Tab-separated table of C-alpha atoms in Angstrom:
chain	number	residue	atom	x	y	z
A	1	UNK	CA	0.001	0.004	0.001
A	2	UNK	CA	1.255	3.489	-0.814
A	3	UNK	CA	2.556	5.102	2.346
A	4	UNK	CA	0.991	7.886	4.340
A	5	UNK	CA	2.039	11.467	3.842
A	6	UNK	CA	4.419	12.546	6.596
A	7	UNK	CA	2.754	14.834	9.100
A	8	UNK	CA	-0.860	14.424	7.969
A	9	UNK	CA	-3.524	14.207	10.700
A	10	UNK	CA	-4.777	10.667	11.256
A	11	UNK	CA	-8.236	11.334	9.816
A	12	UNK	CA	-6.840	12.901	6.652
A	13	UNK	CA	-4.222	10.152	6.425
A	14	UNK	CA	-6.888	7.480	6.604
A	15	UNK	CA	-8.932	9.179	3.890
A	16	UNK	CA	-5.833	9.484	1.671
A	17	UNK	CA	-4.909	5.820	2.182
A	18	UNK	CA	-8.463	4.746	1.447
A	19	UNK	CA	-8.507	6.826	-1.741
A	20	UNK	CA	-5.225	5.380	-2.958
A	21	UNK	CA	-6.342	1.841	-2.185
A	22	UNK	CA	-9.512	2.444	-4.141
A	23	UNK	CA	-7.540	3.839	-7.071
A	24	UNK	CA	-5.217	0.832	-7.054
A	25	UNK	CA	-8.125	-1.596	-6.945
A	26	UNK	CA	-9.978	0.207	-9.705
A	27	UNK	CA	-6.963	0.299	-11.965
A	28	UNK	CA	-6.258	-3.356	-11.285
A	29	UNK	CA	-9.789	-4.268	-12.314
A	30	UNK	CA	-9.575	-2.101	-15.423
A	31	UNK	CA	-6.313	-3.762	-16.413
A	32	UNK	CA	-7.458	-7.249	-15.507
A	33	UNK	CA	-4.595	-7.551	-13.043
A	34	UNK	CA	-4.644	-8.866	-9.516
A	35	UNK	CA	-2.138	-6.938	-7.374
A	36	UNK	CA	0.878	-9.067	-6.516
A	37	UNK	CA	2.197	-9.976	-3.090
A	38	UNK	CA	5.311	-7.799	-3.383
A	39	UNK	CA	4.686	-6.192	-0.010
A	40	UNK	CA	6.972	-7.645	2.581
A	41	UNK	CA	9.634	-8.624	0.050
A	42	UNK	CA	12.329	-6.344	1.359
A	43	UNK	CA	10.267	-3.172	1.919
A	44	UNK	CA	8.881	-0.522	-0.400
A	45	UNK	CA	10.698	1.813	-2.782
A	46	UNK	CA	10.222	5.372	-1.533
A	47	UNK	CA	9.720	8.163	-4.060
A	48	UNK	CA	9.548	11.725	-2.728
A	49	UNK	CA	6.988	14.200	-4.059
A	50	UNK	CA	7.820	17.794	-3.051
A	51	UNK	CA	5.000	20.177	-4.023
A	52	UNK	CA	3.022	23.097	-2.541
A	53	UNK	CA	0.339	21.652	-0.282
A	54	UNK	CA	-0.330	24.980	1.469
A	55	UNK	CA	-0.632	28.543	0.227
A	56	UNK	CA	-2.123	29.898	-2.987
A	57	UNK	CA	-0.721	27.058	-5.149
A	58	UNK	CA	-1.937	24.242	-2.904
A	59	UNK	CA	-4.545	22.999	-5.363
A	60	UNK	CA	-1.845	22.646	-8.041
A	61	UNK	CA	0.282	20.654	-5.595
A	62	UNK	CA	-2.615	18.401	-4.651
A	63	UNK	CA	-3.303	17.774	-8.332
A	64	UNK	CA	0.336	16.742	-8.836
A	65	UNK	CA	0.190	14.363	-5.873
A	66	UNK	CA	-2.974	12.867	-7.357
A	67	UNK	CA	-1.113	12.196	-10.605
A	68	UNK	CA	1.680	10.521	-8.650
A	69	UNK	CA	-0.845	8.366	-6.798
A	70	UNK	CA	-2.387	7.162	-10.042
A	71	UNK	CA	1.056	6.254	-11.400
A	72	UNK	CA	2.036	4.430	-8.220
A	73	UNK	CA	-1.295	2.595	-8.128
A	74	UNK	CA	-0.838	1.419	-11.718
A	75	UNK	CA	2.704	0.247	-11.063
A	76	UNK	CA	1.828	-1.466	-7.808
A	77	UNK	CA	-1.211	-3.171	-9.322
A	78	UNK	CA	1.110	-4.701	-11.903
A	79	UNK	CA	3.414	-6.072	-9.221
A	80	UNK	CA	5.585	-3.073	-8.399
A	81	UNK	CA	9.232	-2.682	-9.361
A	82	UNK	CA	11.935	-5.249	-8.609
A	83	UNK	CA	9.354	-7.158	-6.622
A	84	UNK	CA	8.691	-4.187	-4.363
A	85	UNK	CA	5.850	-1.678	-4.081
A	86	UNK	CA	6.198	2.036	-4.796
A	87	UNK	CA	5.679	4.171	-1.698
A	88	UNK	CA	5.019	7.879	-2.231
A	89	UNK	CA	6.267	10.386	0.311
A	90	UNK	CA	4.656	13.800	-0.401
A	91	UNK	CA	6.124	16.849	1.343
A	92	UNK	CA	4.890	20.431	1.406
A	93	UNK	CA	7.371	22.987	0.015
A	94	UNK	CA	4.775	25.804	-0.047
A	95	UNK	CA	6.410	27.280	-3.188
A	96	UNK	CA	8.843	28.931	-0.768
A	97	UNK	CA	12.617	28.646	-0.947
A	98	UNK	CA	13.260	28.261	2.787
A	99	UNK	CA	10.406	25.814	3.264
A	100	UNK	CA	11.655	23.913	0.216
A	101	UNK	CA	15.060	23.313	1.788
A	102	UNK	CA	13.365	21.864	4.857
A	103	UNK	CA	10.995	19.751	2.736
A	104	UNK	CA	13.858	18.361	0.666
A	105	UNK	CA	15.864	17.454	3.762
A	106	UNK	CA	12.825	15.710	5.250
A	107	UNK	CA	12.598	13.572	2.134
A	108	UNK	CA	16.294	12.714	2.317
A	109	UNK	CA	15.900	11.805	5.995
A	110	UNK	CA	12.827	9.703	5.123
A	111	UNK	CA	14.990	7.501	2.947
A	112	UNK	CA	13.609	8.298	-0.511
A	113	UNK	CA	15.783	6.844	-3.275
A	114	UNK	CA	14.472	9.213	-5.955
A	115	UNK	CA	12.187	12.236	-6.244
A	116	UNK	CA	9.463	13.158	-8.756
A	117	UNK	CA	7.678	16.460	-8.324
A	118	UNK	CA	8.184	20.193	-8.121
A	119	UNK	CA	5.931	23.092	-9.100
A	120	UNK	CA	7.403	26.530	-8.402
A	121	UNK	CA	10.939	26.955	-9.703
A	122	UNK	CA	11.723	29.149	-6.701
A	123	UNK	CA	11.251	26.036	-4.537
A	124	UNK	CA	12.664	23.494	-6.991
A	125	UNK	CA	16.023	25.279	-7.240
A	126	UNK	CA	16.953	24.943	-3.548
A	127	UNK	CA	15.456	21.446	-3.512
A	128	UNK	CA	17.731	20.453	-6.376
A	129	UNK	CA	20.761	21.606	-4.373
A	130	UNK	CA	19.760	19.407	-1.437
A	131	UNK	CA	19.063	16.373	-3.627
A	132	UNK	CA	22.321	16.885	-5.514
A	133	UNK	CA	24.309	16.847	-2.270
A	134	UNK	CA	22.496	13.678	-1.281
A	135	UNK	CA	23.040	12.118	-4.732
A	136	UNK	CA	19.303	11.557	-5.205
A	137	UNK	CA	17.775	11.908	-8.710
A	138	UNK	CA	15.103	14.577	-9.086
A	139	UNK	CA	12.625	14.335	-11.997
A	140	UNK	CA	10.678	17.592	-12.311
A	141	UNK	CA	7.168	17.662	-13.670
A	142	UNK	CA	6.326	21.380	-13.769
A	143	UNK	CA	9.330	23.575	-12.889
A	144	UNK	CA	10.503	25.274	-16.064
A	145	UNK	CA	13.297	27.685	-15.113
A	146	UNK	CA	16.346	26.923	-17.317
A	147	UNK	CA	18.772	27.165	-14.391
A	148	UNK	CA	17.480	23.881	-12.995
A	149	UNK	CA	19.274	21.929	-15.712
A	150	UNK	CA	22.033	24.454	-16.344
A	151	UNK	CA	23.877	24.000	-13.035
A	152	UNK	CA	25.759	20.957	-14.234
A	153	UNK	CA	23.975	18.564	-11.871
A	154	UNK	CA	23.733	15.103	-13.432
A	155	UNK	CA	20.806	14.065	-11.215
A	156	UNK	CA	18.172	16.626	-12.367
A	157	UNK	CA	15.677	15.804	-15.149
A	158	UNK	CA	12.290	17.073	-16.265
A	159	UNK	CA	9.277	15.882	-18.230
A	160	UNK	CA	8.262	19.463	-19.126
A	161	UNK	CA	9.797	22.194	-21.283
A	162	UNK	CA	11.855	25.265	-20.316
A	163	UNK	CA	11.122	28.976	-20.129
A	164	UNK	CA	13.677	29.753	-22.814
A	165	UNK	CA	11.555	27.583	-25.096
A	166	UNK	CA	8.211	29.012	-23.997
A	167	UNK	CA	9.334	32.662	-24.204
A	168	UNK	CA	10.200	32.591	-27.942
A	169	UNK	CA	7.062	30.510	-28.578
A	170	UNK	CA	4.909	33.166	-26.879
A	171	UNK	CA	6.683	35.970	-28.748
A	172	UNK	CA	6.153	34.247	-32.079
A	173	UNK	CA	2.451	33.808	-31.345
A	174	UNK	CA	2.002	37.465	-30.445
A	175	UNK	CA	3.841	38.630	-33.564
A	176	UNK	CA	2.689	36.112	-36.166
A	177	UNK	CA	-0.844	35.217	-35.016
A	178	UNK	CA	-2.018	38.279	-33.084
A	179	UNK	CA	0.069	40.655	-35.242
A	180	UNK	CA	0.943	42.628	-32.124
A	181	UNK	CA	3.096	45.735	-32.543
A	182	UNK	CA	3.180	46.767	-28.881
A	183	UNK	CA	3.319	44.363	-25.938
A	184	UNK	CA	3.334	44.781	-22.142
A	185	UNK	CA	4.951	42.000	-20.090
A	186	UNK	CA	4.189	41.732	-16.374
A	187	UNK	CA	5.823	39.275	-13.946
A	188	UNK	CA	5.487	38.649	-10.221
A	189	UNK	CA	9.241	38.759	-9.439
A	190	UNK	CA	9.461	35.025	-8.620
A	191	UNK	CA	12.151	32.859	-10.164
A	192	UNK	CA	9.807	31.239	-12.678
A	193	UNK	CA	7.815	34.335	-13.595
A	194	UNK	CA	10.771	36.660	-13.987
A	195	UNK	CA	12.644	34.065	-16.045
A	196	UNK	CA	9.754	33.578	-18.465
A	197	UNK	CA	9.243	37.325	-18.720
A	198	UNK	CA	12.891	37.953	-19.533
A	199	UNK	CA	12.966	35.229	-22.192
A	200	UNK	CA	9.770	36.587	-23.746
A	201	UNK	CA	10.977	40.186	-23.770
A	202	UNK	CA	14.253	39.165	-25.427
A	203	UNK	CA	12.395	37.221	-28.105
A	204	UNK	CA	9.876	40.022	-28.722
A	205	UNK	CA	12.655	42.584	-29.185
A	206	UNK	CA	14.495	40.217	-31.518
A	207	UNK	CA	11.289	39.903	-33.546
A	208	UNK	CA	10.976	43.679	-33.790
A	209	UNK	CA	7.993	44.009	-31.434
A	210	UNK	CA	7.935	47.105	-29.215
A	211	UNK	CA	7.935	46.111	-25.517
A	212	UNK	CA	6.232	49.143	-23.993
A	213	UNK	CA	6.235	47.830	-20.428
A	214	UNK	CA	8.250	45.176	-18.566
A	215	UNK	CA	7.941	45.253	-14.818
A	216	UNK	CA	6.890	43.277	-11.728
A	217	UNK	CA	3.874	43.231	-9.443
A	218	UNK	CA	3.845	41.963	-5.863
A	219	UNK	CA	1.885	38.700	-5.607
A	220	UNK	CA	-0.831	38.399	-3.005
A	221	UNK	CA	-2.198	41.922	-3.359
A	222	UNK	CA	-5.917	42.642	-3.515
A	223	UNK	CA	-5.817	45.360	-6.163
A	224	UNK	CA	-3.683	45.644	-9.301
A	225	UNK	CA	-5.657	48.471	-10.918
A	226	UNK	CA	-2.850	51.082	-10.519
A	227	UNK	CA	-0.456	48.871	-12.504
A	228	UNK	CA	-3.118	48.040	-15.063
A	229	UNK	CA	-4.076	51.700	-15.454
A	230	UNK	CA	-0.423	52.557	-16.120
A	231	UNK	CA	-0.105	49.689	-18.605
A	232	UNK	CA	-3.370	50.638	-20.324
A	233	UNK	CA	-2.131	54.195	-20.881
A	234	UNK	CA	0.735	52.788	-22.966
A	235	UNK	CA	-1.795	51.214	-25.364
A	236	UNK	CA	-0.282	47.750	-25.833
A	237	UNK	CA	-1.946	45.322	-28.214
A	238	UNK	CA	-1.259	42.476	-25.758
A	239	UNK	CA	-0.662	42.157	-22.031
A	240	UNK	CA	1.308	38.995	-21.215
A	241	UNK	CA	1.351	37.987	-17.534
A	242	UNK	CA	3.975	35.406	-16.590
A	243	UNK	CA	3.005	34.795	-12.944
A	244	UNK	CA	0.566	32.371	-11.336
A	245	UNK	CA	-3.158	31.802	-11.756
A	246	UNK	CA	-4.281	33.372	-8.465
A	247	UNK	CA	-3.040	36.845	-9.487
A	248	UNK	CA	-3.851	36.320	-13.170
A	249	UNK	CA	-7.534	35.813	-12.426
A	250	UNK	CA	-7.737	39.029	-10.439
A	251	UNK	CA	-5.732	40.992	-12.987
A	252	UNK	CA	-7.810	40.045	-16.009
A	253	UNK	CA	-10.991	40.774	-14.039
A	254	UNK	CA	-9.733	44.226	-13.052
A	255	UNK	CA	-8.435	44.906	-16.553
A	256	UNK	CA	-11.885	44.361	-18.022
A	257	UNK	CA	-13.492	46.430	-15.250
A	258	UNK	CA	-11.147	49.272	-16.216
A	259	UNK	CA	-12.353	48.955	-19.807
A	260	UNK	CA	-9.077	47.600	-21.184
A	261	UNK	CA	-9.885	45.760	-24.418
A	262	UNK	CA	-6.470	44.482	-25.505
A	263	UNK	CA	-5.704	40.741	-25.608
A	264	UNK	CA	-4.791	39.388	-22.178
A	265	UNK	CA	-2.378	36.441	-22.201
A	266	UNK	CA	-0.789	34.291	-19.528
A	267	UNK	CA	2.118	31.902	-19.229
A	268	UNK	CA	1.857	28.267	-18.210
A	269	UNK	CA	1.310	28.982	-14.509
A	270	UNK	CA	-2.061	30.550	-15.320
A	271	UNK	CA	-3.487	27.339	-16.827
A	272	UNK	CA	-5.343	26.259	-13.681
A	273	UNK	CA	-9.175	26.160	-13.558
A	274	UNK	CA	-9.051	28.415	-10.494
A	275	UNK	CA	-8.346	31.211	-12.988
A	276	UNK	CA	-11.937	31.129	-14.203
A	277	UNK	CA	-13.322	30.922	-10.674
A	278	UNK	CA	-11.481	34.121	-9.764
A	279	UNK	CA	-12.032	36.070	-12.979
A	280	UNK	CA	-15.516	34.903	-13.878
A	281	UNK	CA	-16.720	35.929	-17.361
A	282	UNK	CA	-13.802	38.386	-17.650
A	283	UNK	CA	-11.498	35.440	-18.359
A	284	UNK	CA	-13.346	34.640	-21.590
A	285	UNK	CA	-10.963	35.101	-24.505
A	286	UNK	CA	-7.789	34.974	-22.408
A	287	UNK	CA	-5.025	33.076	-24.226
A	288	UNK	CA	-2.437	30.957	-22.435
A	289	UNK	CA	0.869	29.485	-23.589
A	290	UNK	CA	1.343	26.054	-22.031
A	291	UNK	CA	2.508	22.512	-22.374
A	292	UNK	CA	-0.442	20.472	-23.725
A	293	UNK	CA	-3.111	19.765	-21.108
A	294	UNK	CA	-3.998	16.126	-20.501
A	295	UNK	CA	-7.393	16.464	-22.198
A	296	UNK	CA	-5.670	17.565	-25.422
A	297	UNK	CA	-3.180	14.671	-25.520
A	298	UNK	CA	-4.179	11.617	-27.557
A	299	UNK	CA	-2.125	9.331	-25.314
A	300	UNK	CA	-3.713	10.616	-22.103
A	301	UNK	CA	-7.381	9.763	-22.655
A	302	UNK	CA	-7.211	6.769	-20.306
A	303	UNK	CA	-5.397	8.885	-17.738
A	304	UNK	CA	-8.102	11.559	-17.840
A	305	UNK	CA	-10.761	8.883	-17.384
A	306	UNK	CA	-8.913	7.279	-14.449
A	307	UNK	CA	-8.270	10.643	-12.796
A	308	UNK	CA	-11.913	11.668	-13.140
A	309	UNK	CA	-13.142	8.351	-11.737
A	310	UNK	CA	-10.752	8.549	-8.793
A	311	UNK	CA	-11.199	12.205	-7.831
A	312	UNK	CA	-14.569	13.267	-9.219
A	313	UNK	CA	-13.150	15.961	-11.488
A	314	UNK	CA	-10.763	16.287	-14.408
A	315	UNK	CA	-7.011	16.656	-13.913
A	316	UNK	CA	-5.258	19.986	-13.602
A	317	UNK	CA	-2.426	21.004	-15.920
A	318	UNK	CA	0.581	19.206	-14.447
A	319	UNK	CA	-0.656	15.969	-12.888
A	320	UNK	CA	-0.143	14.064	-16.128
A	321	UNK	CA	3.481	15.268	-16.319
A	322	UNK	CA	3.908	14.009	-12.748
A	323	UNK	CA	2.279	10.736	-13.753
A	324	UNK	CA	4.971	10.386	-16.407
A	325	UNK	CA	7.695	11.543	-13.997
A	326	UNK	CA	6.831	8.693	-11.615
A	327	UNK	CA	6.459	6.259	-14.527
A	328	UNK	CA	9.803	7.073	-16.122
A	329	UNK	CA	11.453	6.915	-12.686
A	330	UNK	CA	10.031	3.453	-12.092
A	331	UNK	CA	11.292	2.411	-15.543
A	332	UNK	CA	14.771	3.638	-14.617
A	333	UNK	CA	14.707	1.646	-11.363
A	334	UNK	CA	13.704	-1.450	-13.288
A	335	UNK	CA	16.380	-0.845	-15.917
A	336	UNK	CA	19.027	-0.290	-13.251
A	337	UNK	CA	17.932	-3.412	-11.382
A	338	UNK	CA	18.782	-1.404	-8.311
A	339	UNK	CA	17.332	1.055	-5.814
A	340	UNK	CA	20.685	2.813	-5.385
A	341	UNK	CA	20.207	6.504	-6.319
A	342	UNK	CA	23.385	6.609	-8.420
A	343	UNK	CA	22.255	3.615	-10.459
A	344	UNK	CA	18.799	5.169	-10.961
A	345	UNK	CA	20.386	8.426	-12.155
A	346	UNK	CA	22.548	6.544	-14.646
A	347	UNK	CA	19.504	4.656	-15.938
A	348	UNK	CA	17.507	7.893	-16.357
A	349	UNK	CA	20.254	9.224	-18.604
A	350	UNK	CA	19.814	6.171	-20.811
A	351	UNK	CA	16.019	6.527	-21.182
A	352	UNK	CA	15.434	6.994	-24.894
A	353	UNK	CA	11.929	5.922	-25.812
A	354	UNK	CA	9.663	5.868	-22.759
A	355	UNK	CA	5.992	5.773	-23.907
A	356	UNK	CA	4.479	8.359	-21.563
A	357	UNK	CA	0.928	9.641	-21.461
A	358	UNK	CA	2.359	12.989	-22.598
A	359	UNK	CA	4.246	11.380	-25.487
A	360	UNK	CA	7.608	9.708	-25.959
A	361	UNK	CA	10.115	10.762	-23.304
A	362	UNK	CA	13.887	10.922	-23.616
A	363	UNK	CA	16.364	13.187	-21.844
A	364	UNK	CA	19.233	15.117	-23.382
A	365	UNK	CA	22.665	15.440	-21.750
A	366	UNK	CA	21.441	18.217	-19.454
A	367	UNK	CA	18.424	16.215	-18.281
A	368	UNK	CA	15.848	18.222	-20.237
A	369	UNK	CA	13.116	16.517	-22.193
A	370	UNK	CA	14.382	16.074	-25.730
A	371	UNK	CA	11.123	16.997	-27.471
A	372	UNK	CA	9.196	19.471	-25.345
A	373	UNK	CA	6.008	20.903	-26.896
A	374	UNK	CA	4.075	24.115	-26.258
A	375	UNK	CA	0.616	25.115	-27.472
A	376	UNK	CA	-1.810	27.950	-26.904
A	377	UNK	CA	-5.206	27.497	-25.290
A	378	UNK	CA	-8.074	29.925	-24.927
A	379	UNK	CA	-10.711	30.416	-22.231
A	380	UNK	CA	-14.198	29.970	-23.631
A	381	UNK	CA	-17.419	29.492	-21.675
A	382	UNK	CA	-15.548	28.764	-18.446
A	383	UNK	CA	-13.366	26.097	-20.047
A	384	UNK	CA	-9.920	25.795	-21.569
A	385	UNK	CA	-10.075	25.010	-25.286
A	386	UNK	CA	-7.218	24.209	-27.697
A	387	UNK	CA	-6.344	27.177	-29.872
A	388	UNK	CA	-3.138	27.326	-31.940
A	389	UNK	CA	0.070	25.317	-32.267
A	390	UNK	CA	3.115	25.255	-34.485
A	391	UNK	CA	3.512	22.438	-36.999
A	392	UNK	CA	6.780	20.668	-37.807
A	393	UNK	CA	7.755	23.541	-40.104
A	394	UNK	CA	7.068	26.219	-37.508
A	395	UNK	CA	3.836	27.369	-39.147
A	396	UNK	CA	0.898	28.298	-36.924
A	397	UNK	CA	-2.154	26.084	-37.341
A	398	UNK	CA	-5.502	25.909	-35.580
A	399	UNK	CA	-6.003	23.064	-33.120
A	400	UNK	CA	-9.128	20.940	-33.138
């Protein structure tokens, strides 16, 4: 059975264990597999899952843990890995650098042999330092800051793209699809947001687009109308916000209340359904650059069904990338025929054709996903809908 989350109250722990057991049983029935008797054969294989489980990004962290639970349930229902069960150890990093250091050390002390998780890059960066010192592989599912795989650490990987890929993608969309001449870029001064903003601004300037505003807001505020009024006076064709969904929802709502009609865009941290709950009808027409959501991936239909059956709602944006992070980690353990972290790291570097729900996964020398993909989605009638993507030749085409 997948282990309890460290520090959860007993009632919540029991509910979590019951949910996971139900997921495992359901998946076993769906697959026609009877779970094996691997428990007790030398103990479980512990995989750490550091994510925000408190604060404004807690729902994103919970969604990621849910994806990890589905992956572990599938693996365990099929007999586990090396005759042992996968045991998840979630830990709250609160999207905060100091908390992240403590969370990472707790996972090391708990005896995890590998880690799959991450959400905010500002937390993932200090976590990666701790895991590097401990020699534990860290497979990221959502953290996109380039520095994570530019530090020369051989134990850091990711199943998602990078901000220096998303920034030029966003700039190309604004120039070639929206035909924007003037763009305002707003970040929230966090590691992820500022990095994406800088990469986007550089690409826009290279493409000859006038960046009329590039500055930061302070997250957690209740009113962004002064900033939006200033930005509106500069008459941009597009406002691109690179922070998180909680502020994005409020900003687009206030922008429309101020009568600002320009296109409002967001980066891939705004792709959470909470955006629409905060903004209401004002979010309609907002465009987001993002890695493909699970519901738009042909290989993730079964995952979406399993997630919905298990949790009573569809998956958020990154749980499927966590599902693949746990899956590719389990594959590396099996390939290594070992639970030694160094052996798992070496096996991850050799992954070349893992059939993930998000597509085929392989890692380059830095640990980045070899073929990362970005698309645009649009808010319509309180839902995210596919919008535009680039084809193999770099031409923009409508998605269906």
